[in-house]
Amino acid sequence: MKLILSSIVTITAVMTLLVNAAALAVEPTAVATETASNTVCPISGKPVDPAITADYEGRKWSFAQEDCKTKWLKAREDSLYQKLGGKAAMEAAVDAFYVKVLADDRVKHFFDDVSMDKQRRKQKEFLSAAFGGPLPWTGKDMRKAHEGMGLTEVHFNAIAENLVNTLKDLKISQELIDQVVAVALTTKDDVLGRPKKAN
């Protein structure tokens, strides 16, 4: 029963994270930048009250009402992104992950002609959005990004294995690793170019 409950909680958290990331992507003015606060509340979609703000990872976020701010901060606190350690942890994990990937004969050839600085930046942005960070994913969807690469189950599993081993090296708990894997699995059909499943 505990395993079933844990799976339901994980699936619910994953779906919430993905929906929240998608919702942020809809309205760019609802996203604070490094130099300017957002002008649309990321919770209500209404114009912000400049007096209601919160600082998060070096960005000033504005909200329409205090309860929007409270809800947004609670979502940050409860997110897998924050539980993993936020921006600093995401950066460390992605950097360590690519050291493993580029040493893995099963997949390293896919990165021969890739700017690894750009790849790392894109991966950090994607994982941050997928794990419930406040910034949206602005890149291609997973299906388009991996189209025509000839990826197989072996390649997907190699990447997943390297990700899990990276998280273990960083002393991330098994519970959080399981949640990360659950998020990664939501992308599998798109990454491998498989037909979309009917809802």
mmCIF file of C-alpha atoms in Angstrom:
data_model
loop_
_atom_site.group_PDB
_atom_site.id
_atom_site.type_symbol
_atom_site.label_atom_id
_atom_site.label_comp_id
_atom_site.label_asym_id
_atom_site.label_seq_id
_atom_site.Cartn_x
_atom_site.Cartn_y
_atom_site.Cartn_z
ATOM 1 C CA MET A 1 0.000 0.000 0.000
ATOM 2 C CA LYS A 2 2.863 2.363 0.881
ATOM 3 C CA LEU A 3 4.418 1.747 -2.559
ATOM 4 C CA ILE A 4 1.116 2.469 -4.323
ATOM 5 C CA LEU A 5 0.608 5.659 -2.305
ATOM 6 C CA SER A 6 4.184 6.739 -3.009
ATOM 7 C CA SER A 7 3.661 6.109 -6.741
ATOM 8 C CA ILE A 8 0.434 8.126 -6.773
ATOM 9 C CA VAL A 9 2.120 11.021 -4.969
ATOM 10 C CA THR A 10 5.058 10.901 -7.386
ATOM 11 C CA ILE A 11 2.835 10.799 -10.479
ATOM 12 C CA THR A 12 0.711 13.655 -9.126
ATOM 13 C CA ALA A 13 3.814 15.709 -8.362
ATOM 14 C CA VAL A 14 5.245 15.043 -11.825
ATOM 15 C CA MET A 15 2.027 16.035 -13.573
ATOM 16 C CA THR A 16 1.757 19.186 -11.439
ATOM 17 C CA LEU A 17 5.336 20.120 -12.266
ATOM 18 C CA LEU A 18 4.855 19.624 -15.978
ATOM 19 C CA VAL A 19 1.569 21.539 -16.009
ATOM 20 C CA ASN A 20 3.119 24.399 -14.017
ATOM 21 C CA ALA A 21 6.105 24.572 -16.365
ATOM 22 C CA ALA A 22 3.778 24.649 -19.367
ATOM 23 C CA ALA A 23 1.604 27.329 -17.791
ATOM 24 C CA LEU A 24 4.597 29.598 -17.241
ATOM 25 C CA ALA A 25 5.655 29.160 -20.852
ATOM 26 C CA VAL A 26 2.333 30.635 -22.042
ATOM 27 C CA GLU A 27 2.852 34.150 -20.674
ATOM 28 C CA PRO A 28 6.445 35.520 -20.810
ATOM 29 C CA THR A 29 5.471 38.635 -18.841
ATOM 30 C CA ALA A 30 4.659 36.325 -15.897
ATOM 31 C CA VAL A 31 8.358 35.429 -15.612
ATOM 32 C CA ALA A 32 10.899 37.556 -13.764
ATOM 33 C CA THR A 33 14.217 38.059 -15.536
ATOM 34 C CA GLU A 34 17.624 38.669 -14.014
ATOM 35 C CA THR A 35 17.148 42.399 -14.575
ATOM 36 C CA ALA A 36 13.387 43.011 -14.295
ATOM 37 C CA SER A 37 10.426 41.794 -12.313
ATOM 38 C CA ASN A 38 7.462 40.176 -14.047
ATOM 39 C CA THR A 39 4.466 42.398 -14.876
ATOM 40 C CA VAL A 40 1.819 39.671 -14.856
ATOM 41 C CA CYS A 41 1.163 37.556 -11.768
ATOM 42 C CA PRO A 42 2.402 33.977 -12.384
ATOM 43 C CA ILE A 43 -0.523 32.655 -10.326
ATOM 44 C CA SER A 44 -3.571 34.747 -11.264
ATOM 45 C CA GLY A 45 -2.526 36.079 -14.675
ATOM 46 C CA LYS A 46 -3.542 39.582 -13.542
ATOM 47 C CA PRO A 47 -1.355 42.713 -13.494
ATOM 48 C CA VAL A 48 0.987 42.746 -10.490
ATOM 49 C CA ASP A 49 0.999 45.020 -7.476
ATOM 50 C CA PRO A 50 4.651 46.233 -7.365
ATOM 51 C CA ALA A 51 4.492 46.247 -3.555
ATOM 52 C CA ILE A 52 3.924 42.477 -3.381
ATOM 53 C CA THR A 53 7.199 40.766 -4.221
ATOM 54 C CA ALA A 54 9.444 37.839 -3.359
ATOM 55 C CA ASP A 55 13.103 37.293 -4.159
ATOM 56 C CA TYR A 56 13.962 33.838 -5.426
ATOM 57 C CA GLU A 57 17.340 32.768 -6.815
ATOM 58 C CA GLY A 58 18.384 36.312 -7.652
ATOM 59 C CA ARG A 59 15.154 37.345 -9.357
ATOM 60 C CA LYS A 60 12.458 39.641 -8.018
ATOM 61 C CA TRP A 61 8.996 38.151 -8.572
ATOM 62 C CA SER A 62 5.842 40.282 -8.305
ATOM 63 C CA PHE A 63 2.264 39.199 -7.592
ATOM 64 C CA ALA A 64 -1.269 40.547 -7.868
ATOM 65 C CA GLN A 65 -2.209 39.621 -4.281
ATOM 66 C CA GLU A 66 -0.570 38.326 -1.104
ATOM 67 C CA ASP A 67 -2.308 34.957 -1.463
ATOM 68 C CA CYS A 68 -0.773 34.570 -4.945
ATOM 69 C CA LYS A 69 2.666 35.190 -3.437
ATOM 70 C CA THR A 70 1.968 32.648 -0.673
ATOM 71 C CA LYS A 71 0.781 30.037 -3.177
ATOM 72 C CA TRP A 72 3.792 30.620 -5.460
ATOM 73 C CA LEU A 73 6.299 30.388 -2.594
ATOM 74 C CA LYS A 74 4.611 27.202 -1.338
ATOM 75 C CA ALA A 75 4.893 25.689 -4.830
ATOM 76 C CA ARG A 76 8.612 26.518 -4.845
ATOM 77 C CA GLU A 77 9.068 24.993 -1.407
ATOM 78 C CA ASP A 78 7.193 21.803 -2.377
ATOM 79 C CA SER A 79 8.830 21.408 -5.789
ATOM 80 C CA LEU A 80 11.220 18.613 -6.660
ATOM 81 C CA TYR A 81 13.483 21.377 -7.993
ATOM 82 C CA GLN A 82 13.817 22.911 -4.523
ATOM 83 C CA LYS A 83 14.075 19.542 -2.781
ATOM 84 C CA LEU A 84 17.011 18.712 -5.050
ATOM 85 C CA GLY A 85 18.706 21.965 -4.017
ATOM 86 C CA GLY A 86 17.496 24.573 -6.519
ATOM 87 C CA LYS A 87 19.601 26.334 -9.131
ATOM 88 C CA ALA A 88 23.020 25.578 -7.596
ATOM 89 C CA ALA A 89 22.256 21.867 -7.320
ATOM 90 C CA MET A 90 20.826 21.759 -10.856
ATOM 91 C CA GLU A 91 23.997 23.336 -12.238
ATOM 92 C CA ALA A 92 26.274 20.946 -10.344
ATOM 93 C CA ALA A 93 24.213 17.911 -11.334
ATOM 94 C CA VAL A 94 24.107 18.768 -15.048
ATOM 95 C CA ASP A 95 27.846 19.475 -15.170
ATOM 96 C CA ALA A 96 28.660 16.182 -13.430
ATOM 97 C CA PHE A 97 26.095 14.332 -15.573
ATOM 98 C CA TYR A 98 27.751 15.390 -18.832
ATOM 99 C CA VAL A 99 31.161 14.249 -17.581
ATOM 100 C CA LYS A 100 29.627 10.769 -17.319
ATOM 101 C CA VAL A 101 27.728 10.995 -20.617
ATOM 102 C CA LEU A 102 30.791 12.101 -22.585
ATOM 103 C CA ALA A 103 32.724 9.125 -21.188
ATOM 104 C CA ASP A 104 29.960 6.630 -22.042
ATOM 105 C CA ASP A 105 30.653 4.772 -25.318
ATOM 106 C CA ARG A 106 26.937 4.032 -25.722
ATOM 107 C CA VAL A 107 25.981 7.693 -26.173
ATOM 108 C CA LYS A 108 29.006 10.005 -26.332
ATOM 109 C CA HIS A 109 29.015 10.030 -30.153
ATOM 110 C CA PHE A 110 25.689 11.893 -30.159
ATOM 111 C CA PHE A 111 27.559 14.906 -28.770
ATOM 112 C CA ASP A 112 30.511 14.965 -31.209
ATOM 113 C CA ASP A 113 29.274 18.050 -33.072
ATOM 114 C CA VAL A 114 27.379 19.671 -30.195
ATOM 115 C CA SER A 115 28.379 22.835 -28.332
ATOM 116 C CA MET A 116 28.540 21.405 -24.836
ATOM 117 C CA ASP A 117 28.239 24.832 -23.212
ATOM 118 C CA LYS A 118 24.948 25.354 -25.051
ATOM 119 C CA GLN A 119 23.855 21.768 -24.333
ATOM 120 C CA ARG A 120 24.498 22.185 -20.609
ATOM 121 C CA ARG A 121 22.539 25.477 -20.545
ATOM 122 C CA LYS A 122 19.581 23.878 -22.343
ATOM 123 C CA GLN A 123 19.627 20.837 -20.057
ATOM 124 C CA LYS A 124 19.699 23.001 -16.921
ATOM 125 C CA GLU A 125 16.744 25.025 -18.194
ATOM 126 C CA PHE A 126 14.767 21.921 -19.159
ATOM 127 C CA LEU A 127 15.362 20.074 -15.895
ATOM 128 C CA SER A 128 14.613 23.176 -13.846
ATOM 129 C CA ALA A 129 11.246 23.589 -15.583
ATOM 130 C CA ALA A 130 10.432 19.865 -15.469
ATOM 131 C CA PHE A 131 11.221 19.641 -11.749
ATOM 132 C CA GLY A 132 9.043 22.611 -10.789
ATOM 133 C CA GLY A 133 11.451 25.527 -10.926
ATOM 134 C CA PRO A 134 9.924 28.925 -11.673
ATOM 135 C CA LEU A 135 11.426 29.403 -15.128
ATOM 136 C CA PRO A 136 9.723 27.955 -18.212
ATOM 137 C CA TRP A 137 11.291 25.700 -20.810
ATOM 138 C CA THR A 138 11.819 27.800 -23.939
ATOM 139 C CA GLY A 139 13.455 25.195 -26.158
ATOM 140 C CA LYS A 140 12.043 22.635 -28.581
ATOM 141 C CA ASP A 141 9.702 19.962 -27.350
ATOM 142 C CA MET A 142 11.396 16.636 -26.657
ATOM 143 C CA ARG A 143 10.042 14.965 -29.791
ATOM 144 C CA LYS A 144 11.386 17.651 -32.140
ATOM 145 C CA ALA A 145 14.676 18.002 -30.274
ATOM 146 C CA HIS A 146 15.496 14.298 -30.721
ATOM 147 C CA GLU A 147 13.916 13.723 -34.129
ATOM 148 C CA GLY A 148 16.032 11.805 -36.637
ATOM 149 C CA MET A 149 18.765 10.901 -34.160
ATOM 150 C CA GLY A 150 18.041 7.165 -34.313
ATOM 151 C CA LEU A 151 17.766 6.845 -30.554
ATOM 152 C CA THR A 152 16.867 3.475 -29.076
ATOM 153 C CA GLU A 153 15.927 2.065 -25.695
ATOM 154 C CA VAL A 154 19.651 1.385 -25.094
ATOM 155 C CA HIS A 155 20.467 5.080 -25.552
ATOM 156 C CA PHE A 156 17.603 6.253 -23.339
ATOM 157 C CA ASN A 157 18.587 3.777 -20.621
ATOM 158 C CA ALA A 158 22.239 4.870 -20.815
ATOM 159 C CA ILE A 159 21.256 8.503 -20.260
ATOM 160 C CA ALA A 160 18.919 7.526 -17.402
ATOM 161 C CA GLU A 161 21.648 5.392 -15.834
ATOM 162 C CA ASN A 162 24.133 8.266 -16.015
ATOM 163 C CA LEU A 163 21.579 10.620 -14.480
ATOM 164 C CA VAL A 164 20.832 8.227 -11.606
ATOM 165 C CA ASN A 165 24.542 7.638 -10.959
ATOM 166 C CA THR A 166 25.171 11.384 -10.949
ATOM 167 C CA LEU A 167 22.426 11.914 -8.379
ATOM 168 C CA LYS A 168 23.807 9.087 -6.240
ATOM 169 C CA ASP A 169 27.283 10.653 -6.415
ATOM 170 C CA LEU A 170 25.716 13.918 -5.203
ATOM 171 C CA LYS A 171 24.145 12.036 -2.245
ATOM 172 C CA ILE A 172 20.539 12.627 -3.362
ATOM 173 C CA SER A 173 18.068 10.401 -1.497
ATOM 174 C CA GLN A 174 16.566 7.398 -3.277
ATOM 175 C CA GLU A 175 13.091 8.893 -2.824
ATOM 176 C CA LEU A 176 14.086 12.005 -4.795
ATOM 177 C CA ILE A 177 15.970 9.938 -7.384
ATOM 178 C CA ASP A 178 12.774 7.930 -7.942
ATOM 179 C CA GLN A 179 10.882 11.190 -8.538
ATOM 180 C CA VAL A 180 13.536 12.359 -11.020
ATOM 181 C CA VAL A 181 13.280 9.038 -12.872
ATOM 182 C CA ALA A 182 9.481 9.383 -12.965
ATOM 183 C CA VAL A 183 9.862 12.785 -14.642
ATOM 184 C CA ALA A 184 12.428 11.414 -17.105
ATOM 185 C CA LEU A 185 10.119 8.543 -18.022
ATOM 186 C CA THR A 186 7.391 11.011 -19.036
ATOM 187 C CA THR A 187 9.662 12.067 -21.930
ATOM 188 C CA LYS A 188 10.634 8.576 -23.123
ATOM 189 C CA ASP A 189 8.118 8.133 -25.956
ATOM 190 C CA ASP A 190 8.863 11.613 -27.320
ATOM 191 C CA VAL A 191 12.637 11.192 -27.081
ATOM 192 C CA LEU A 192 12.473 7.828 -28.851
ATOM 193 C CA GLY A 193 9.978 9.075 -31.451
ATOM 194 C CA ARG A 194 7.307 6.563 -30.473
ATOM 195 C CA PRO A 195 3.661 7.151 -31.334
ATOM 196 C CA LYS A 196 1.804 9.232 -28.788
ATOM 197 C CA LYS A 197 -0.391 7.253 -26.438
ATOM 198 C CA ALA A 198 -4.129 7.951 -26.461
ATOM 199 C CA ASN A 199 -5.460 9.580 -23.305
#
